[in-house]
Amino acid sequence: MNAVTFPELKSVAALPGPKSWPLVGGLLGNFPQINFAEFHRQLERWADAYGPTYRFSLGPRSLVVIADAEAIGVVLRERPHLFGRRAELERVFDELGFNGVFSSDGEDWKRQRKIVAMALNSAHLHKFHDGLLATTERLRQRWLEVAKADRPTDLCADLMRYTVDVTTQLAFGIDFNTLETDGPIIQQHLDKVFPMLSKRLGAPFPYWRHLKFRADRELDRAVDAIHQQIKVIINECRQRMAANPGLHQEPTNFLEAMIAAKETEGLAFSDDDIIANSFTLLLAGEDTTANTLAWAIKFFIDYPELFRQVRTEVDSVLGAELIPAHFTDIARLPAVEAFANETMRLKPVAPILVFDAKETVTLAGVEIPPGVAIVLLTRRIANRPENFSAPAQFQLSRWLEKAPAPDRVHNTKAFLPFGTGPRFCPGRNLALVEIKMVLAMLARNFEVALADPSVPVEELFAFTMSPTNLNVKFKSRAHF
Ligand code: HEM
């Protein structure tokens, strides 16, 4: 009789990984080897060298990195009971006054999640289509102006104006209209937040609790300015609700729903909760969608034949319209959707996700105690030949085939730009609608090119991954 053998569990210490530098007796771990502006790429390069499961350290903290689709799926699904966002993340968000649905855990997270998910569901998006249409028209007008003036424009900045205008209308019922504003805008403050979050979460020690540098003081000022602005929005919303008491029974947006819930038994949200979640939605809704759009437009420039394929589809669906005029048009743009998916496969704005285990867990054959952070390389698994054929190629066809040909691999479980499981991104539908609206509007109305093709466009990691140097020129389409 053959004895059944089980593979031995490995300890974290037994995993391969980069050697710590001997600096300060090894106290900093691998910190000195990392350039945080390209943290995700460093982790992907280490996966090339050490395999899909390895370890490294940042100061006293150990981290296990996982680049295996199945193990990643387990971490994302087994929440909130086994895995949660890092305790340190909650602390850092809390210090800045935006510990809301993204950073909280347990029962606190559950009640916040319910209300955020409701505010972003399809029914609300359907009703919001006119607002989206008007904002997309403003973006079109902005690009018509720069086209007419033959002036380059900072693509990411334009798109962030768009996403902030959309999020504030949908979530708060307020039109910031930053697309048509020349003076100071909230994005100037929001811009400071993600890079500093990234810096603080990667720091080997929480230095800012003892000593604040200029960047830390700038962050404090930016956060303070955003808080003030949110408080004004909340006060205005309270006044609207006082004038129209029906809104307490039937709130029309996220902010009204949070304020109304305060009065409903068992669902009390404090003022701090309301401010924190308003801040969270602003942050979560701005960079992510704007940067995804920016990457997609960069791919429009890189692949002119695929841009033409998208344009042919958009022309035929839109008829005489210049922007998808009806909510239902958006569902009739499969090539545009394929373009968005392929963009997010190659350039997901969240290329890594980091979690804590709440008890000792076994993952990918490794015994991981609580306190060891678990880093999931979600971009890497979507770029591996075992999950997607010809992974480095930008192909629309892989998303348009009804079923993959027998010799093609198309593992959608390895495509996780919005995460998965109970904490997957509740803004996914909104983001996809925005992305399709803007890509369709652009293809219908404009030609786009890099303002200076000799300047390389690079990936910059600062909590999300954005393109650098994306200055572009627009030209109005010839026959308009
Ligand atoms: C292309 C655009 C976007 C991408 C790629 C994206 C990606 C993500 C990812 C990867 C997560 C973590 C998911 C997980 O832990 O499983 C997340 C969470 C979240 N996203 Fe998004 N997101 C986008 C747009 C938005 C928008 C437009 C909003 C709202 C206005 C939003 C709100 C949130 C919130 C509130 C969470 C936290 C959910 C929770 O912890 O329960 N996101 N997003």
PDB file of N, CA and C and ligand atoms in Angstrom, residues 76 79 85 101-103 109 113 116 120 167 280-281 284-286 288-289 292 344 349-350 353 355 416-428 430-431 434-435, ligand 1:
ATOM      1  N   LEU A  76      -9.635  37.261  -1.119  1.00  0.00           N
ATOM      2  CA  LEU A  76     -10.663  38.279  -1.406  1.00  0.00           C
ATOM      3  C   LEU A  76     -12.065  37.808  -1.006  1.00  0.00           C
ATOM      4  N   ARG A  79     -13.698  37.239   3.368  1.00  0.00           N
ATOM      5  CA  ARG A  79     -13.757  38.479   4.154  1.00  0.00           C
ATOM      6  C   ARG A  79     -15.191  38.688   4.614  1.00  0.00           C
ATOM      7  N   ARG A  85      -8.688  44.565   5.557  1.00  0.00           N
ATOM      8  CA  ARG A  85      -7.647  45.511   5.162  1.00  0.00           C
ATOM      9  C   ARG A  85      -6.679  45.666   6.324  1.00  0.00           C
ATOM     10  N   VAL A 101     -16.017  53.435   4.690  1.00  0.00           N
ATOM     11  CA  VAL A 101     -16.301  52.067   4.235  1.00  0.00           C
ATOM     12  C   VAL A 101     -15.058  51.352   3.697  1.00  0.00           C
ATOM     13  N   PHE A 102     -14.112  52.077   3.085  1.00  0.00           N
ATOM     14  CA  PHE A 102     -12.945  51.414   2.500  1.00  0.00           C
ATOM     15  C   PHE A 102     -12.023  50.846   3.580  1.00  0.00           C
ATOM     16  N   SER A 103     -11.843  51.609   4.673  1.00  0.00           N
ATOM     17  CA  SER A 103     -10.822  51.234   5.644  1.00  0.00           C
ATOM     18  C   SER A 103     -11.379  50.523   6.874  1.00  0.00           C
ATOM     19  N   TRP A 109     -18.007  48.196   9.140  1.00  0.00           N
ATOM     20  CA  TRP A 109     -17.930  48.136   7.679  1.00  0.00           C
ATOM     21  C   TRP A 109     -19.290  47.730   7.090  1.00  0.00           C
ATOM     22  N   ARG A 113     -21.219  49.765   4.271  1.00  0.00           N
ATOM     23  CA  ARG A 113     -21.202  49.155   2.933  1.00  0.00           C
ATOM     24  C   ARG A 113     -22.618  49.145   2.332  1.00  0.00           C
ATOM     25  N   VAL A 116     -23.603  52.595   1.027  1.00  0.00           N
ATOM     26  CA  VAL A 116     -22.785  53.008  -0.126  1.00  0.00           C
ATOM     27  C   VAL A 116     -23.207  52.200  -1.355  1.00  0.00           C
ATOM     28  N   LEU A 120     -24.907  53.518  -5.093  1.00  0.00           N
ATOM     29  CA  LEU A 120     -24.208  53.363  -6.370  1.00  0.00           C
ATOM     30  C   LEU A 120     -24.836  52.265  -7.224  1.00  0.00           C
ATOM     31  N   THR A 167     -18.977  62.279  -9.519  1.00  0.00           N
ATOM     32  CA  THR A 167     -19.167  61.693  -8.176  1.00  0.00           C
ATOM     33  C   THR A 167     -19.951  62.632  -7.268  1.00  0.00           C
ATOM     34  N   THR A 280     -14.312  59.448   1.494  1.00  0.00           N
ATOM     35  CA  THR A 280     -13.937  58.174   0.864  1.00  0.00           C
ATOM     36  C   THR A 280     -14.461  58.108  -0.572  1.00  0.00           C
ATOM     37  N   LEU A 281     -15.715  58.481  -0.766  1.00  0.00           N
ATOM     38  CA  LEU A 281     -16.281  58.387  -2.120  1.00  0.00           C
ATOM     39  C   LEU A 281     -15.588  59.354  -3.068  1.00  0.00           C
ATOM     40  N   ALA A 284     -12.193  57.688  -3.719  1.00  0.00           N
ATOM     41  CA  ALA A 284     -12.296  56.424  -4.459  1.00  0.00           C
ATOM     42  C   ALA A 284     -12.827  56.648  -5.862  1.00  0.00           C
ATOM     43  N   GLY A 285     -13.653  57.675  -6.016  1.00  0.00           N
ATOM     44  CA  GLY A 285     -14.278  57.892  -7.320  1.00  0.00           C
ATOM     45  C   GLY A 285     -13.449  58.733  -8.260  1.00  0.00           C
ATOM     46  N   GLU A 286     -12.422  59.427  -7.739  1.00  0.00           N
ATOM     47  CA  GLU A 286     -11.701  60.375  -8.589  1.00  0.00           C
ATOM     48  C   GLU A 286     -10.562  59.722  -9.374  1.00  0.00           C
ATOM     49  N   THR A 288      -9.193  56.680  -9.488  1.00  0.00           N
ATOM     50  CA  THR A 288      -9.310  55.352 -10.103  1.00  0.00           C
ATOM     51  C   THR A 288      -9.888  55.443 -11.509  1.00  0.00           C
ATOM     52  N   THR A 289     -11.057  56.074 -11.625  1.00  0.00           N
ATOM     53  CA  THR A 289     -11.731  56.111 -12.924  1.00  0.00           C
ATOM     54  C   THR A 289     -10.968  57.020 -13.882  1.00  0.00           C
ATOM     55  N   THR A 292      -7.869  55.197 -15.112  1.00  0.00           N
ATOM     56  CA  THR A 292      -8.221  54.109 -16.041  1.00  0.00           C
ATOM     57  C   THR A 292      -8.535  54.701 -17.411  1.00  0.00           C
ATOM     58  N   MET A 344      -7.770  47.599 -18.376  1.00  0.00           N
ATOM     59  CA  MET A 344      -7.656  47.274 -16.943  1.00  0.00           C
ATOM     60  C   MET A 344      -6.887  45.972 -16.711  1.00  0.00           C
ATOM     61  N   VAL A 349      -5.518  50.227 -12.231  1.00  0.00           N
ATOM     62  CA  VAL A 349      -5.034  51.301 -11.356  1.00  0.00           C
ATOM     63  C   VAL A 349      -4.751  50.794  -9.941  1.00  0.00           C
ATOM     64  N   ALA A 350      -5.290  49.624  -9.609  1.00  0.00           N
ATOM     65  CA  ALA A 350      -4.917  48.990  -8.325  1.00  0.00           C
ATOM     66  C   ALA A 350      -4.181  47.687  -8.671  1.00  0.00           C
ATOM     67  N   LEU A 353      -2.987  44.616  -3.957  1.00  0.00           N
ATOM     68  CA  LEU A 353      -3.900  44.839  -2.826  1.00  0.00           C
ATOM     69  C   LEU A 353      -3.246  44.224  -1.590  1.00  0.00           C
ATOM     70  N   PHE A 355      -3.547  42.984   2.571  1.00  0.00           N
ATOM     71  CA  PHE A 355      -4.490  42.593   3.632  1.00  0.00           C
ATOM     72  C   PHE A 355      -3.758  42.054   4.856  1.00  0.00           C
ATOM     73  N   LEU A 416      -9.070  40.898 -11.979  1.00  0.00           N
ATOM     74  CA  LEU A 416      -9.693  41.424 -10.759  1.00  0.00           C
ATOM     75  C   LEU A 416      -9.446  42.925 -10.576  1.00  0.00           C
ATOM     76  N   PRO A 417      -9.681  43.747 -11.599  1.00  0.00           N
ATOM     77  CA  PRO A 417      -9.379  45.176 -11.425  1.00  0.00           C
ATOM     78  C   PRO A 417     -10.241  45.826 -10.341  1.00  0.00           C
ATOM     79  N   PHE A 418     -11.412  45.244 -10.067  1.00  0.00           N
ATOM     80  CA  PHE A 418     -12.298  45.805  -9.039  1.00  0.00           C
ATOM     81  C   PHE A 418     -12.326  44.924  -7.784  1.00  0.00           C
ATOM     82  N   GLY A 419     -11.363  44.003  -7.654  1.00  0.00           N
ATOM     83  CA  GLY A 419     -11.391  43.070  -6.543  1.00  0.00           C
ATOM     84  C   GLY A 419     -12.493  42.046  -6.768  1.00  0.00           C
ATOM     85  N   THR A 420     -12.819  41.290  -5.730  1.00  0.00           N
ATOM     86  CA  THR A 420     -13.947  40.359  -5.805  1.00  0.00           C
ATOM     87  C   THR A 420     -14.370  40.019  -4.380  1.00  0.00           C
ATOM     88  N   GLY A 421     -15.452  39.226  -4.261  1.00  0.00           N
ATOM     89  CA  GLY A 421     -15.921  38.848  -2.918  1.00  0.00           C
ATOM     90  C   GLY A 421     -16.733  39.971  -2.298  1.00  0.00           C
ATOM     91  N   PRO A 422     -17.036  39.852  -0.994  1.00  0.00           N
ATOM     92  CA  PRO A 422     -17.972  40.785  -0.356  1.00  0.00           C
ATOM     93  C   PRO A 422     -17.515  42.243  -0.356  1.00  0.00           C
ATOM     94  N   ARG A 423     -16.218  42.479  -0.534  1.00  0.00           N
ATOM     95  CA  ARG A 423     -15.747  43.871  -0.502  1.00  0.00           C
ATOM     96  C   ARG A 423     -15.308  44.349  -1.889  1.00  0.00           C
ATOM     97  N   PHE A 424     -15.846  43.702  -2.951  1.00  0.00           N
ATOM     98  CA  PHE A 424     -15.464  44.181  -4.288  1.00  0.00           C
ATOM     99  C   PHE A 424     -15.932  45.629  -4.438  1.00  0.00           C
ATOM    100  N   CYS A 425     -15.379  46.318  -5.434  1.00  0.00           N
ATOM    101  CA  CYS A 425     -15.635  47.755  -5.567  1.00  0.00           C
ATOM    102  C   CYS A 425     -17.121  48.059  -5.830  1.00  0.00           C
ATOM    103  N   PRO A 426     -17.782  48.795  -4.926  1.00  0.00           N
ATOM    104  CA  PRO A 426     -19.196  49.117  -5.154  1.00  0.00           C
ATOM    105  C   PRO A 426     -19.378  50.189  -6.232  1.00  0.00           C
ATOM    106  N   GLY A 427     -18.262  50.847  -6.633  1.00  0.00           N
ATOM    107  CA  GLY A 427     -18.346  51.873  -7.676  1.00  0.00           C
ATOM    108  C   GLY A 427     -18.119  51.314  -9.071  1.00  0.00           C
ATOM    109  N   ARG A 428     -18.032  49.972  -9.184  1.00  0.00           N
ATOM    110  CA  ARG A 428     -17.698  49.357 -10.478  1.00  0.00           C
ATOM    111  C   ARG A 428     -18.652  49.799 -11.597  1.00  0.00           C
ATOM    112  N   LEU A 430     -20.678  52.380 -11.790  1.00  0.00           N
ATOM    113  CA  LEU A 430     -20.531  53.807 -12.099  1.00  0.00           C
ATOM    114  C   LEU A 430     -19.265  54.018 -12.933  1.00  0.00           C
ATOM    115  N   ALA A 431     -18.165  53.408 -12.500  1.00  0.00           N
ATOM    116  CA  ALA A 431     -16.894  53.596 -13.214  1.00  0.00           C
ATOM    117  C   ALA A 431     -17.033  53.128 -14.667  1.00  0.00           C
ATOM    118  N   GLU A 434     -19.048  55.622 -16.709  1.00  0.00           N
ATOM    119  CA  GLU A 434     -18.251  56.827 -17.007  1.00  0.00           C
ATOM    120  C   GLU A 434     -17.226  56.526 -18.107  1.00  0.00           C
ATOM    121  N   ILE A 435     -16.543  55.395 -17.949  1.00  0.00           N
ATOM    122  CA  ILE A 435     -15.478  55.047 -18.902  1.00  0.00           C
ATOM    123  C   ILE A 435     -16.070  54.897 -20.307  1.00  0.00           C
TER     124      ILE A 435
HETATM  125  C1  HEM B   1     -12.006  52.180 -12.758  1.00  0.00           C
HETATM  126  C2  HEM B   1     -12.401  52.620 -11.578  1.00  0.00           C
HETATM  127  C3  HEM B   1     -12.248  51.880 -10.281  1.00  0.00           C
HETATM  128  C4  HEM B   1     -11.425  50.849  -9.959  1.00  0.00           C
HETATM  129  C5  HEM B   1     -10.429  50.126 -10.865  1.00  0.00           C
HETATM  130  C6  HEM B   1     -11.677  50.518  -8.570  1.00  0.00           C
HETATM  131  C7  HEM B   1     -11.037  49.505  -7.889  1.00  0.00           C
HETATM  132  C8  HEM B   1     -11.319  49.168  -6.584  1.00  0.00           C
HETATM  133  C9  HEM B   1     -10.679  48.091  -5.879  1.00  0.00           C
HETATM  134  C10 HEM B   1      -9.602  47.159  -6.435  1.00  0.00           C
HETATM  135  C11 HEM B   1     -11.209  48.054  -4.633  1.00  0.00           C
HETATM  136  C12 HEM B   1     -10.868  47.048  -3.526  1.00  0.00           C
HETATM  137  C13 HEM B   1     -11.779  45.862  -3.751  1.00  0.00           C
HETATM  138  C14 HEM B   1     -11.568  44.709  -2.806  1.00  0.00           C
HETATM  139  O1  HEM B   1     -11.059  44.897  -1.698  1.00  0.00           O
HETATM  140  O2  HEM B   1     -11.970  43.575  -3.205  1.00  0.00           O
HETATM  141  C15 HEM B   1     -12.186  49.113  -4.536  1.00  0.00           C
HETATM  142  C16 HEM B   1     -12.936  49.392  -3.410  1.00  0.00           C
HETATM  143  C17 HEM B   1     -13.809  50.445  -3.324  1.00  0.00           C
HETATM  144  N1  HEM B   1     -14.180  51.304  -4.329  1.00  0.00           N
HETATM  145 FE1  HEM B   1     -13.496  51.290  -6.231  1.00  0.00          FE
HETATM  146  N2  HEM B   1     -12.640  51.368  -8.084  1.00  0.00           N
HETATM  147  C18 HEM B   1     -13.021  52.214  -9.094  1.00  0.00           C
HETATM  148  C19 HEM B   1     -13.982  53.205  -9.021  1.00  0.00           C
HETATM  149  C20 HEM B   1     -14.740  53.501  -7.915  1.00  0.00           C
HETATM  150  C21 HEM B   1     -15.770  54.513  -7.860  1.00  0.00           C
HETATM  151  C22 HEM B   1     -16.227  55.362  -9.050  1.00  0.00           C
HETATM  152  C23 HEM B   1     -16.242  54.537  -6.582  1.00  0.00           C
HETATM  153  C24 HEM B   1     -17.320  55.396  -5.972  1.00  0.00           C
HETATM  154  C25 HEM B   1     -17.623  56.598  -6.328  1.00  0.00           C
HETATM  155  C26 HEM B   1     -15.522  53.523  -5.844  1.00  0.00           C
HETATM  156  C27 HEM B   1     -15.716  53.233  -4.515  1.00  0.00           C
HETATM  157  C28 HEM B   1     -15.079  52.204  -3.833  1.00  0.00           C
HETATM  158  C29 HEM B   1     -15.323  51.919  -2.420  1.00  0.00           C
HETATM  159  C30 HEM B   1     -16.266  52.679  -1.490  1.00  0.00           C
HETATM  160  C31 HEM B   1     -14.531  50.808  -2.104  1.00  0.00           C
HETATM  161  C32 HEM B   1     -14.426  50.108  -0.741  1.00  0.00           C
HETATM  162  C33 HEM B   1     -15.392  48.935  -0.697  1.00  0.00           C
HETATM  163  C34 HEM B   1     -15.327  48.106   0.587  1.00  0.00           C
HETATM  164  O3  HEM B   1     -14.268  48.043   1.218  1.00  0.00           O
HETATM  165  O4  HEM B   1     -16.355  47.511   0.939  1.00  0.00           O
HETATM  166  N3  HEM B   1     -14.623  52.926  -6.685  1.00  0.00           N
HETATM  167  N4  HEM B   1     -12.238  49.778  -5.733  1.00  0.00           N
END
